[in-house]
Amino acid sequence: MGIAENIRSIKNELPPQVKLVAVSKFHPVEALQEALEAGQTVFGENRPQEFEKKAVALEGRGIEWHFIGHLQTNKLKMVLPYASLVQSVDSLHLLDAINEWGRKNGKVIPVLLELHVAAEDSKQGFYEEEILDVLFRAESYGNVCFRGLMGMATNTDCEEDIRADFGRIRACFDYLRDLFPEYEDFTELSIGMSGDWRIALDYGATIVRIGTAIFGPRVY
Ligand SMILES: *Cc1c(COP(=O)(O)O)cnc(C)c1O
């Protein structure tokens, strides 16, 4: 199937309130153009340089850009001018730097806090109690808007393990929303990728991040 068809068939299955982020990393600008022509307007990238290049190349096309990768603080200027949402805030150091960049540039940066749950050591993210600490001090981040949580399930074929991971992320999300009802913008739960987005819907995903199932395999 082609890109346009893939997007249409995924959108057919997605509840209307769930946002589809087309993860276009490693794919050329032409592939994004094809997706745009099929009506896809939200794209996700995970490498700052590639993100900036594509954002500049496709400026004025009405794209909503999400950054979904590990972000080093010396690369903020490649990402923050273009990102509608930074989904992958995974450390206090990064959060502080984003807030400082926002202060200097007169902007409020919408972010998701990345929750570490997957079994792989390589997965980045905060632990539950760290996120709790951040939100208790949310007032001190005047140039960041906390929009919710992002998480990744363990990369496995075992559906039970995936459900356990998504269940933990959802439980953390519900707990935080109950604890901080005053943070009315904290509404987004970004879970689900090509292999597990249908499962993620059972756990209340509001955003799914889908690459391979739209664009095909990545050539690294
Ligand atoms: C690459 C990536 C995705 C998309 O992965 P697919 O399996 O190709 O759908 C989603 N989220 C993050 C954080 C990624 O890095």
mmCIF file of C-alpha atoms and ligand atoms in Angstrom, residues 23 25 46 68-69 150 152 192-195 209-213 218, ligand 1:
data_model
loop_
_atom_site.group_PDB
_atom_site.id
_atom_site.type_symbol
_atom_site.label_atom_id
_atom_site.label_comp_id
_atom_site.label_asym_id
_atom_site.label_seq_id
_atom_site.Cartn_x
_atom_site.Cartn_y
_atom_site.Cartn_z
ATOM 1 C CA VAL A 23 6.544 9.788 12.256
ATOM 2 C CA LYS A 25 12.120 10.273 10.555
ATOM 3 C CA ASN A 46 13.351 12.544 16.432
ATOM 4 C CA ILE A 68 9.683 12.946 19.711
ATOM 5 C CA GLY A 69 13.373 12.126 20.197
ATOM 6 C CA MET A 150 4.376 10.301 26.581
ATOM 7 C CA MET A 152 6.679 3.701 25.059
ATOM 8 C CA GLY A 192 1.064 3.701 20.680
ATOM 9 C CA MET A 193 3.328 3.150 17.658
ATOM 10 C CA SER A 194 3.012 1.073 14.475
ATOM 11 C CA GLY A 195 3.011 -2.250 16.321
ATOM 12 C CA ARG A 209 2.885 8.149 16.850
ATOM 13 C CA ILE A 210 3.026 6.010 13.727
ATOM 14 C CA GLY A 211 5.973 5.716 11.358
ATOM 15 C CA THR A 212 6.550 2.353 9.711
ATOM 16 C CA ALA A 213 2.857 1.586 9.185
ATOM 17 C CA ARG A 218 13.233 3.076 7.606
HETATM 18 C C1 LIG B 1 10.290 6.099 15.676
HETATM 19 C C2 LIG B 1 9.342 6.412 16.759
HETATM 20 C C3 LIG B 1 7.976 6.130 16.646
HETATM 21 C C4 LIG B 1 7.366 5.430 15.444
HETATM 22 O O1 LIG B 1 7.770 4.100 15.387
HETATM 23 P P1 LIG B 1 7.091 3.068 14.351
HETATM 24 O O2 LIG B 1 7.272 1.760 15.010
HETATM 25 O O3 LIG B 1 7.854 3.196 13.081
HETATM 26 O O4 LIG B 1 5.669 3.453 14.205
HETATM 27 C C5 LIG B 1 7.145 6.503 17.688
HETATM 28 N N1 LIG B 1 7.617 7.109 18.787
HETATM 29 C C6 LIG B 1 8.912 7.406 18.939
HETATM 30 C C7 LIG B 1 9.355 8.089 20.182
HETATM 31 C C8 LIG B 1 9.823 7.071 17.934
HETATM 32 O O5 LIG B 1 11.128 7.355 18.101
#
